[in-house]
Tab-separated table of C-alpha atoms and ligand atoms in Angstrom:
chain	number	residue	atom	x	y	z
A	9	MET	CA	18.138	-64.540	-222.547
A	10	SER	CA	20.613	-66.330	-224.869
A	11	VAL	CA	19.043	-69.856	-226.051
A	12	PHE	CA	22.453	-71.643	-226.267
A	13	GLY	CA	25.390	-72.340	-223.904
A	14	ASP	CA	25.725	-73.563	-220.350
A	15	PRO	CA	23.131	-71.546	-218.441
A	16	ASP	CA	25.649	-71.351	-215.513
A	17	VAL	CA	28.299	-69.328	-217.305
A	18	VAL	CA	27.855	-65.512	-217.183
A	19	PRO	CA	28.137	-64.856	-220.955
A	20	LEU	CA	30.186	-61.858	-221.512
A	21	TRP	CA	31.910	-63.290	-224.573
A	22	PHE	CA	29.355	-62.846	-227.206
A	23	GLY	CA	28.958	-59.370	-228.715
A	24	GLU	CA	25.379	-58.818	-227.886
A	25	SER	CA	23.197	-57.179	-225.118
A	26	ASP	CA	20.948	-59.150	-222.897
A	27	MET	CA	18.079	-56.805	-223.784
A	28	VAL	CA	15.342	-58.336	-225.875
A	29	THR	CA	14.248	-56.499	-229.012
A	30	PRO	CA	12.011	-53.600	-228.094
A	31	ASP	CA	8.236	-54.210	-228.390
A	32	PHE	CA	7.470	-52.004	-231.015
A	33	ILE	CA	9.935	-53.730	-233.393
A	34	ARG	CA	8.739	-57.261	-232.658
A	35	GLU	CA	5.015	-56.066	-233.120
A	36	ALA	CA	5.840	-54.520	-236.396
A	37	ALA	CA	7.199	-57.907	-237.436
A	38	ALA	CA	4.363	-59.950	-235.786
A	39	SER	CA	1.887	-57.734	-237.886
A	40	GLY	CA	3.779	-58.392	-241.039
A	41	LEU	CA	3.441	-62.079	-240.327
A	42	GLY	CA	-0.230	-61.903	-239.330
A	43	ALA	CA	-0.910	-60.264	-242.511
A	44	GLY	CA	0.506	-63.202	-244.553
A	45	GLU	CA	3.730	-61.745	-245.704
A	46	THR	CA	5.303	-65.171	-246.286
A	47	PHE	CA	6.300	-64.982	-249.945
A	48	TYR	CA	9.379	-64.555	-251.710
A	49	THR	CA	10.326	-60.795	-251.971
A	50	TRP	CA	12.760	-58.334	-253.396
A	51	GLN	CA	16.382	-59.597	-253.352
A	52	ARG	CA	17.720	-56.144	-252.081
A	53	GLY	CA	14.952	-55.606	-249.510
A	54	LEU	CA	11.496	-54.194	-249.413
A	55	PRO	CA	11.098	-50.833	-251.286
A	56	GLU	CA	9.624	-49.669	-247.624
A	57	LEU	CA	12.811	-50.880	-245.979
A	58	ARG	CA	15.343	-49.184	-248.617
A	59	ALA	CA	13.343	-46.025	-248.260
A	60	ALA	CA	13.572	-46.089	-244.559
A	61	LEU	CA	17.219	-46.979	-244.775
A	62	SER	CA	17.928	-44.050	-247.110
A	63	ALA	CA	15.911	-41.651	-244.771
A	64	TYR	CA	17.801	-42.719	-241.881
A	65	THR	CA	21.227	-42.440	-243.477
A	66	GLU	CA	20.370	-38.886	-244.675
A	67	ARG	CA	19.102	-37.879	-241.386
A	68	LEU	CA	22.018	-39.284	-239.316
A	69	TYR	CA	24.652	-37.936	-241.594
A	70	ASN	CA	23.234	-35.000	-243.172
A	71	ILE	CA	23.930	-36.264	-246.562
A	72	LYS	CA	22.123	-37.509	-249.645
A	73	CYS	CA	21.975	-41.297	-249.983
A	74	PRO	CA	19.107	-42.438	-252.655
A	75	VAL	CA	17.622	-45.852	-252.371
A	76	ASP	CA	19.689	-47.062	-255.225
A	77	ARG	CA	22.636	-46.993	-253.118
A	78	ILE	CA	21.136	-49.329	-250.581
A	79	SER	CA	20.767	-53.306	-250.405
A	80	ALA	CA	19.395	-55.201	-247.374
A	81	THR	CA	21.326	-58.247	-246.293
A	82	THR	CA	21.074	-61.050	-244.097
A	83	GLY	CA	22.979	-59.508	-241.170
A	84	GLY	CA	26.225	-57.577	-241.214
A	85	MET	CA	28.026	-60.893	-241.755
A	86	GLN	CA	26.353	-61.820	-244.944
A	87	ALA	CA	27.074	-58.070	-245.909
A	88	ILE	CA	30.755	-58.845	-245.430
A	89	LEU	CA	30.731	-62.092	-247.359
A	90	LEU	CA	28.794	-60.534	-250.184
A	91	VAL	CA	31.412	-57.975	-250.675
A	92	CYS	CA	34.031	-60.372	-250.529
A	93	GLN	CA	32.359	-62.419	-253.433
A	94	LEU	CA	31.806	-59.500	-255.353
A	95	LEU	CA	35.359	-57.826	-255.156
A	96	LEU	CA	37.763	-60.434	-254.646
A	97	ASP	CA	39.356	-62.982	-257.032
A	98	PRO	CA	41.300	-66.021	-255.759
A	99	GLY	CA	44.826	-64.591	-254.618
A	100	ASP	CA	43.700	-60.986	-254.096
A	101	ASN	CA	44.596	-59.615	-250.590
A	102	VAL	CA	42.628	-57.453	-248.377
A	103	LEU	CA	44.452	-55.172	-245.793
A	104	ILE	CA	42.720	-55.617	-242.397
A	105	VAL	CA	43.211	-53.288	-239.649
A	106	SER	CA	43.590	-55.377	-236.480
A	107	PRO	CA	42.827	-56.432	-233.902
A	108	ILE	CA	39.602	-57.489	-235.651
A	109	TRP	CA	36.541	-59.610	-235.449
A	110	PRO	CA	37.719	-63.016	-236.752
A	111	ASN	CA	34.745	-63.576	-239.061
A	112	ILE	CA	36.066	-60.906	-241.328
A	113	THR	CA	39.298	-62.659	-241.808
A	114	SER	CA	37.354	-66.021	-242.540
A	115	ALA	CA	35.028	-64.412	-245.125
A	116	VAL	CA	38.205	-63.127	-247.090
A	117	LYS	CA	39.621	-66.673	-246.857
A	118	LEU	CA	36.300	-68.300	-247.824
A	119	VAL	CA	36.502	-66.593	-251.284
A	120	HIS	CA	40.236	-67.768	-251.353
A	121	GLY	CA	41.435	-64.113	-250.637
A	122	GLN	CA	44.393	-63.351	-248.556
A	123	PRO	CA	43.934	-61.427	-245.311
A	124	ARG	CA	46.955	-59.045	-244.505
A	125	TYR	CA	46.830	-57.448	-241.230
A	126	VAL	CA	47.995	-54.045	-240.251
A	127	ALA	CA	47.971	-53.758	-236.534
A	128	LEU	CA	47.118	-50.888	-234.491
A	129	ASP	CA	49.329	-49.421	-232.079
A	130	ARG	CA	48.701	-48.975	-228.304
A	131	THR	CA	48.878	-45.646	-226.992
A	132	PRO	CA	50.289	-44.522	-223.725
A	133	ALA	CA	46.918	-43.595	-222.409
A	134	GLY	CA	45.707	-47.398	-223.265
A	135	GLY	CA	43.843	-46.378	-226.435
A	136	TRP	CA	44.781	-47.229	-229.875
A	137	LYS	CA	46.213	-45.602	-232.990
A	138	LEU	CA	46.535	-46.630	-236.561
A	139	ASP	CA	50.030	-45.907	-238.411
A	140	LEU	CA	48.501	-44.692	-241.799
A	141	GLN	CA	51.895	-44.963	-243.418
A	142	ARG	CA	52.209	-48.521	-242.499
A	143	LEU	CA	48.809	-49.293	-243.850
A	144	PHE	CA	49.621	-47.607	-247.203
A	145	ASP	CA	52.966	-49.267	-247.349
A	146	ALA	CA	51.212	-52.679	-247.149
A	147	VAL	CA	49.638	-52.414	-250.511
A	148	ASP	CA	50.945	-54.478	-253.215
A	149	GLU	CA	49.910	-55.271	-256.813
A	150	ARG	CA	47.401	-57.808	-255.558
A	151	THR	CA	45.784	-55.726	-252.979
A	152	ARG	CA	42.165	-54.953	-253.792
A	153	ALA	CA	40.594	-53.464	-250.780
A	154	ILE	CA	41.227	-52.082	-247.344
A	155	PHE	CA	39.076	-53.177	-244.431
A	156	ILE	CA	38.349	-50.721	-241.672
A	157	ASN	CA	35.912	-51.468	-238.917
A	158	SER	CA	35.575	-48.364	-236.961
A	159	PRO	CA	34.375	-48.207	-234.258
A	160	GLY	CA	36.148	-51.310	-233.890
A	161	ASN	CA	35.415	-54.686	-232.452
A	162	PRO	CA	37.281	-55.674	-229.967
A	163	THR	CA	39.137	-52.424	-229.252
A	164	GLY	CA	36.536	-49.618	-229.662
A	165	TRP	CA	39.161	-47.794	-231.736
A	166	THR	CA	37.487	-45.059	-233.818
A	167	MET	CA	38.950	-43.455	-236.939
A	168	SER	CA	38.883	-39.878	-237.183
A	169	ALA	CA	37.345	-38.062	-240.212
A	170	GLU	CA	40.699	-36.834	-241.081
A	171	GLU	CA	42.162	-40.188	-241.219
A	172	GLN	CA	39.235	-41.418	-243.150
A	173	GLN	CA	39.913	-38.585	-245.660
A	174	ALA	CA	43.512	-39.676	-246.088
A	175	VAL	CA	42.447	-43.398	-246.715
A	176	LEU	CA	39.706	-42.402	-249.153
A	177	ASP	CA	42.347	-40.221	-251.046
A	178	PHE	CA	44.667	-43.062	-251.125
A	179	ALA	CA	42.051	-45.498	-252.241
A	180	ARG	CA	40.991	-43.194	-255.101
A	181	LYS	CA	44.541	-42.833	-256.168
A	182	ARG	CA	45.372	-46.522	-256.052
A	183	GLY	CA	42.385	-47.837	-257.397
A	184	LEU	CA	41.518	-49.677	-254.215
A	185	TRP	CA	38.052	-50.340	-252.622
A	186	ILE	CA	37.388	-49.431	-248.901
A	187	MET	CA	35.180	-51.871	-247.090
A	188	ALA	CA	33.948	-49.886	-244.173
A	189	ASP	CA	32.222	-51.973	-241.131
A	190	GLU	CA	30.297	-49.386	-239.474
A	191	VAL	CA	28.001	-51.622	-237.369
A	192	TYR	CA	29.343	-49.954	-234.132
A	193	ALA	CA	28.720	-46.389	-235.644
A	194	ARG	CA	25.856	-45.537	-233.164
A	195	LEU	CA	27.491	-47.165	-229.929
A	196	THR	CA	29.821	-44.353	-229.324
A	197	TYR	CA	30.175	-42.661	-225.934
A	198	GLY	CA	31.337	-38.983	-226.993
A	199	GLN	CA	29.258	-36.348	-228.693
A	200	ARG	CA	30.035	-34.290	-231.715
A	201	PRO	CA	30.014	-30.447	-231.428
A	202	ASP	CA	26.526	-30.401	-232.716
A	203	GLY	CA	25.255	-32.873	-230.186
A	204	ARG	CA	24.957	-35.815	-232.560
A	205	GLN	CA	26.060	-39.077	-231.131
A	206	VAL	CA	27.538	-41.073	-233.948
A	207	ALA	CA	30.977	-41.945	-235.108
A	208	PRO	CA	32.370	-40.276	-238.249
A	209	SER	CA	31.531	-42.410	-241.223
A	210	PHE	CA	33.136	-42.709	-244.631
A	211	LEU	CA	29.645	-41.987	-246.169
A	212	GLU	CA	30.208	-38.161	-244.801
A	213	ILE	CA	33.151	-37.697	-247.027
A	214	ALA	CA	32.769	-39.775	-250.015
A	215	GLY	CA	30.978	-39.143	-253.304
A	216	PRO	CA	28.276	-41.511	-254.501
A	217	ASP	CA	30.532	-43.277	-256.996
A	218	ASP	CA	33.800	-43.477	-254.774
A	219	PRO	CA	35.366	-46.988	-254.236
A	220	LEU	CA	33.418	-47.359	-250.959
A	221	ILE	CA	31.163	-50.054	-249.723
A	222	VAL	CA	29.770	-49.401	-246.162
A	223	LEU	CA	28.597	-52.528	-244.042
A	224	ASN	CA	26.091	-52.110	-241.469
A	225	SER	CA	23.679	-54.094	-239.269
A	226	PHE	CA	20.749	-53.978	-237.075
A	227	SER	CA	22.171	-56.266	-234.586
A	228	LYS	CA	23.898	-53.868	-232.142
A	229	PRO	CA	21.962	-50.522	-231.851
A	230	TRP	CA	18.504	-52.030	-231.789
A	231	ALA	CA	19.347	-55.301	-229.806
A	232	MET	CA	18.405	-57.385	-233.013
A	233	THR	CA	21.240	-59.989	-233.151
A	234	GLY	CA	18.876	-62.903	-233.809
A	235	TRP	CA	16.998	-61.198	-236.530
A	236	ARG	CA	19.621	-61.359	-239.110
A	237	ILE	CA	19.263	-58.159	-240.882
A	238	GLY	CA	22.014	-55.691	-242.106
A	239	TRP	CA	22.503	-53.434	-245.204
A	240	LEU	CA	25.112	-52.248	-247.547
A	241	THR	CA	25.598	-48.689	-248.805
A	242	HIS	CA	27.422	-48.711	-252.145
A	243	PRO	CA	27.651	-47.234	-255.565
A	244	ALA	CA	24.311	-47.411	-257.351
A	245	ALA	CA	26.098	-49.347	-260.384
A	246	LEU	CA	26.755	-52.295	-258.087
A	247	GLY	CA	22.893	-52.951	-257.246
A	248	ASP	CA	22.153	-55.350	-259.798
A	249	GLN	CA	25.296	-57.335	-259.095
A	250	PHE	CA	24.211	-57.460	-255.196
A	251	ALA	CA	20.618	-58.517	-256.170
A	252	LYS	CA	22.292	-61.381	-258.061
A	253	LEU	CA	24.470	-62.336	-255.039
A	254	VAL	CA	21.538	-62.169	-252.723
A	255	GLN	CA	19.642	-64.372	-255.003
A	256	ILE	CA	22.252	-67.132	-254.930
A	257	ASN	CA	23.118	-66.866	-251.319
A	258	THR	CA	19.788	-66.534	-249.519
A	259	SER	CA	17.218	-65.211	-252.299
A	260	GLY	CA	16.372	-62.200	-249.688
A	261	LEU	CA	15.082	-61.669	-246.298
A	262	PRO	CA	11.905	-62.637	-244.791
A	263	ALA	CA	9.415	-59.935	-245.549
A	264	PHE	CA	7.866	-59.596	-242.080
A	265	LEU	CA	11.263	-59.269	-240.500
A	266	GLN	CA	11.906	-56.302	-242.546
A	267	ARG	CA	8.611	-54.752	-241.125
A	268	GLY	CA	10.533	-54.775	-237.904
A	269	ALA	CA	13.628	-53.151	-239.219
A	270	VAL	CA	11.497	-50.318	-240.761
A	271	ALA	CA	9.963	-49.865	-237.228
A	272	ALA	CA	13.401	-49.859	-235.635
A	273	LEU	CA	14.758	-47.118	-238.257
A	274	GLU	CA	11.759	-44.741	-237.847
A	275	LYS	CA	11.048	-45.032	-234.164
A	276	GLY	CA	14.329	-46.598	-232.581
A	277	ASP	CA	16.431	-43.569	-231.501
A	278	ALA	CA	15.192	-43.559	-227.911
A	279	PHE	CA	15.965	-47.300	-227.557
A	280	ILE	CA	19.407	-46.491	-228.797
A	281	ALA	CA	19.889	-43.638	-226.411
A	282	GLU	CA	18.885	-46.341	-223.821
A	283	MET	CA	21.282	-48.734	-225.069
A	284	ILE	CA	24.217	-46.350	-224.864
A	285	GLU	CA	23.414	-45.508	-221.239
A	286	ARG	CA	23.174	-49.247	-220.467
A	287	CYS	CA	26.563	-49.647	-222.110
A	288	ARG	CA	28.117	-46.646	-220.406
A	289	ALA	CA	27.229	-47.953	-217.015
A	290	GLY	CA	28.666	-51.359	-218.063
A	291	ARG	CA	31.810	-49.588	-219.412
A	292	GLU	CA	32.209	-47.698	-216.067
A	293	LEU	CA	31.797	-50.709	-213.909
A	294	VAL	CA	34.072	-52.826	-215.720
A	295	PHE	CA	36.682	-50.085	-215.653
A	296	GLN	CA	36.344	-49.300	-211.905
A	297	ARG	CA	36.465	-52.951	-210.793
A	298	LEU	CA	39.256	-54.178	-213.155
A	299	SER	CA	41.357	-51.189	-212.620
A	300	GLY	CA	41.316	-51.639	-208.958
A	301	LEU	CA	42.796	-55.403	-209.393
A	302	PRO	CA	46.390	-55.971	-209.407
A	303	ARG	CA	48.009	-57.067	-212.560
A	304	ILE	CA	44.998	-56.031	-214.712
A	305	THR	CA	45.532	-53.260	-217.462
A	306	VAL	CA	42.244	-51.806	-218.563
A	307	SER	CA	41.033	-48.691	-220.251
A	308	ARG	CA	37.583	-47.210	-221.177
A	309	PRO	CA	36.977	-47.730	-224.793
A	310	GLU	CA	35.814	-44.631	-226.802
A	311	ALA	CA	32.967	-46.687	-228.544
A	312	ALA	CA	31.495	-50.185	-229.180
A	313	PHE	CA	30.729	-52.328	-226.007
A	314	TYR	CA	33.858	-54.076	-225.321
A	315	ALA	CA	36.719	-53.966	-222.664
A	316	PHE	CA	39.901	-55.423	-224.239
A	317	PHE	CA	42.104	-55.962	-221.175
A	318	SER	CA	45.319	-57.768	-220.276
A	319	VAL	CA	46.254	-59.684	-217.084
A	320	GLU	CA	50.081	-59.564	-216.243
A	321	GLY	CA	51.461	-63.133	-216.389
A	322	VAL	CA	48.798	-64.474	-218.450
A	323	SER	CA	50.098	-64.809	-222.188
A	324	ASP	CA	47.918	-67.838	-223.411
A	325	THR	CA	44.717	-66.084	-223.021
A	326	LEU	CA	42.946	-69.050	-224.948
A	327	ALA	CA	43.831	-71.417	-221.987
A	328	PHE	CA	42.795	-68.740	-219.458
A	329	CYS	CA	39.490	-68.050	-221.033
A	330	LYS	CA	38.866	-71.991	-221.022
A	331	LYS	CA	39.735	-72.026	-217.370
A	332	LEU	CA	37.238	-68.999	-216.638
A	333	ALA	CA	34.594	-70.673	-218.363
A	334	LYS	CA	34.915	-74.290	-216.940
A	335	GLU	CA	36.102	-73.481	-213.325
A	336	TYR	CA	34.671	-70.013	-212.632
A	337	LYS	CA	31.762	-69.793	-214.982
A	338	VAL	CA	32.362	-66.742	-216.713
A	339	GLY	CA	32.708	-66.564	-220.484
A	340	LEU	CA	35.256	-64.175	-222.116
A	341	ALA	CA	36.891	-64.152	-225.577
A	342	PRO	CA	40.592	-64.838	-225.808
A	343	GLY	CA	42.532	-61.883	-227.590
A	344	GLU	CA	44.521	-63.997	-230.165
A	345	ALA	CA	41.276	-64.790	-231.881
A	346	PHE	CA	41.488	-61.081	-232.880
A	347	GLY	CA	44.545	-61.251	-235.033
A	348	PRO	CA	47.918	-59.324	-234.673
A	349	GLY	CA	47.486	-56.847	-231.826
A	350	GLY	CA	45.034	-59.011	-229.989
A	351	GLN	CA	47.463	-61.375	-228.294
A	352	GLY	CA	47.693	-61.066	-224.616
A	353	ASN	CA	44.151	-59.402	-224.322
A	354	ILE	CA	40.749	-60.589	-223.237
A	355	ARG	CA	37.624	-59.204	-224.339
A	356	LEU	CA	34.639	-58.744	-222.284
A	357	CYS	CA	31.118	-57.466	-223.537
A	358	PHE	CA	29.712	-55.102	-221.140
A	359	ALA	CA	26.316	-54.504	-222.945
A	360	SER	CA	24.341	-56.299	-220.114
A	361	SER	CA	22.665	-55.462	-217.043
A	362	THR	CA	24.579	-54.126	-214.162
A	363	GLU	CA	23.855	-57.276	-212.171
A	364	ARG	CA	25.000	-59.624	-214.834
A	365	VAL	CA	28.283	-57.752	-215.501
A	366	SER	CA	28.976	-57.479	-211.635
A	367	LEU	CA	28.417	-61.322	-211.222
A	368	GLY	CA	30.981	-61.922	-214.074
A	369	LEU	CA	33.436	-59.330	-212.720
A	370	ASP	CA	33.103	-61.247	-209.219
A	371	ARG	CA	34.244	-64.509	-210.960
A	372	ILE	CA	36.924	-62.846	-212.868
A	373	GLU	CA	38.198	-61.387	-209.557
A	374	ALA	CA	38.183	-64.514	-208.006
A	375	ALA	CA	40.081	-66.106	-210.810
A	376	VAL	CA	42.710	-63.480	-210.882
A	377	LYS	CA	43.303	-63.502	-207.062
A	378	THR	CA	44.494	-67.293	-207.602
A	379	LEU	CA	47.325	-66.238	-210.057
B	421	LIG	C1	32.842	-55.676	-236.553
B	421	LIG	C2	31.612	-56.575	-236.737
B	421	LIG	N1	31.118	-56.535	-238.046
B	421	LIG	C3	29.818	-57.168	-238.388
B	421	LIG	C4	29.172	-57.933	-237.346
B	421	LIG	C5	28.031	-58.646	-237.687
B	421	LIG	O1	26.981	-58.670	-237.141
B	421	LIG	P1	25.547	-59.269	-237.628
B	421	LIG	O2	25.925	-60.451	-238.636
B	421	LIG	O3	25.023	-59.807	-236.353
B	421	LIG	O4	24.863	-58.170	-238.213
B	421	LIG	C6	29.793	-58.045	-235.956
B	421	LIG	C7	29.181	-58.995	-235.007
B	421	LIG	O5	29.672	-59.095	-233.945
B	421	LIG	C8	30.972	-57.370	-235.720
B	421	LIG	O6	31.334	-57.304	-234.513
């Protein structure tokens, strides 16, 4: 259960499940703590964690990914900020495909970079599509990087392998970096022809020295949001610079927490399967209930754990979400927080139990009926 916020509000606003991190992960961390792992440790992560991340990446994508390409970070959030610190000079701009989780924009601004949005288009079926030409046309002489979050928060939009190839070709040609946020890669509802359940990754098509940095996190697939552990996959040549940046920002992750992360990587696939089924049930419930209500437009996202829906007649979604929280005791996130393309939509995280999601939906329904 979350440890903050009004306990009477059904919390469907944060991007997290209501499941506690599985026992075997918590036990691995507890035994590291019990063994006295309380000292400063490697800036880029314990060798065991980096080896486990390398093996995990190789197994998941069928590629080579040696440990010198991997650096552990304090969550996906810090991974994003470290990349911004490394790549951006004041005044550089980053193209960001939106709607997008707002912290990404804030990280770019924090280092005095300029976010430049390229909005996804809505498809007639209620999905999302990126106009690649519009993305490429938005580049100017101060563009340093393209930020792509796929599968995306809040839309679930997932870039195809062909689109990734086009972006990679373009980035190579124009000397741009790709910042690929793949924190939702495991939370996808379709399967590949070979049965694997993972979104296409830039890692599958890029060479080891391509201008690509992939950002990832333990938070979502293994229900570890409070642990603050993530990682970067980058060209090996950047390793020392990331070590220095980690040193200055946090001086590294607690060693005993990293033991939990190793357990997640090595033994956590069954839990991820459980998480996906929980989210699939939440997704279906939300779709069935909301699509049955007048004035609501909703679709099933292809990945991640958010519904991003609109209510006819509600244009100020911030005011509407405040009203929902205060008067109806259900917490949702207003779409305008997610940049261009987000306006007029509302984000609901359905990664919780059927009971919790149903209760939230009852309250939304009551509010919508008064409109
Ligand atoms: C797209 C995206 N990237 C990164 C993160 C960061 O996750 P964390 O800092 O918990 O690892 C989030 C969290 O919501 C997210 O939605």
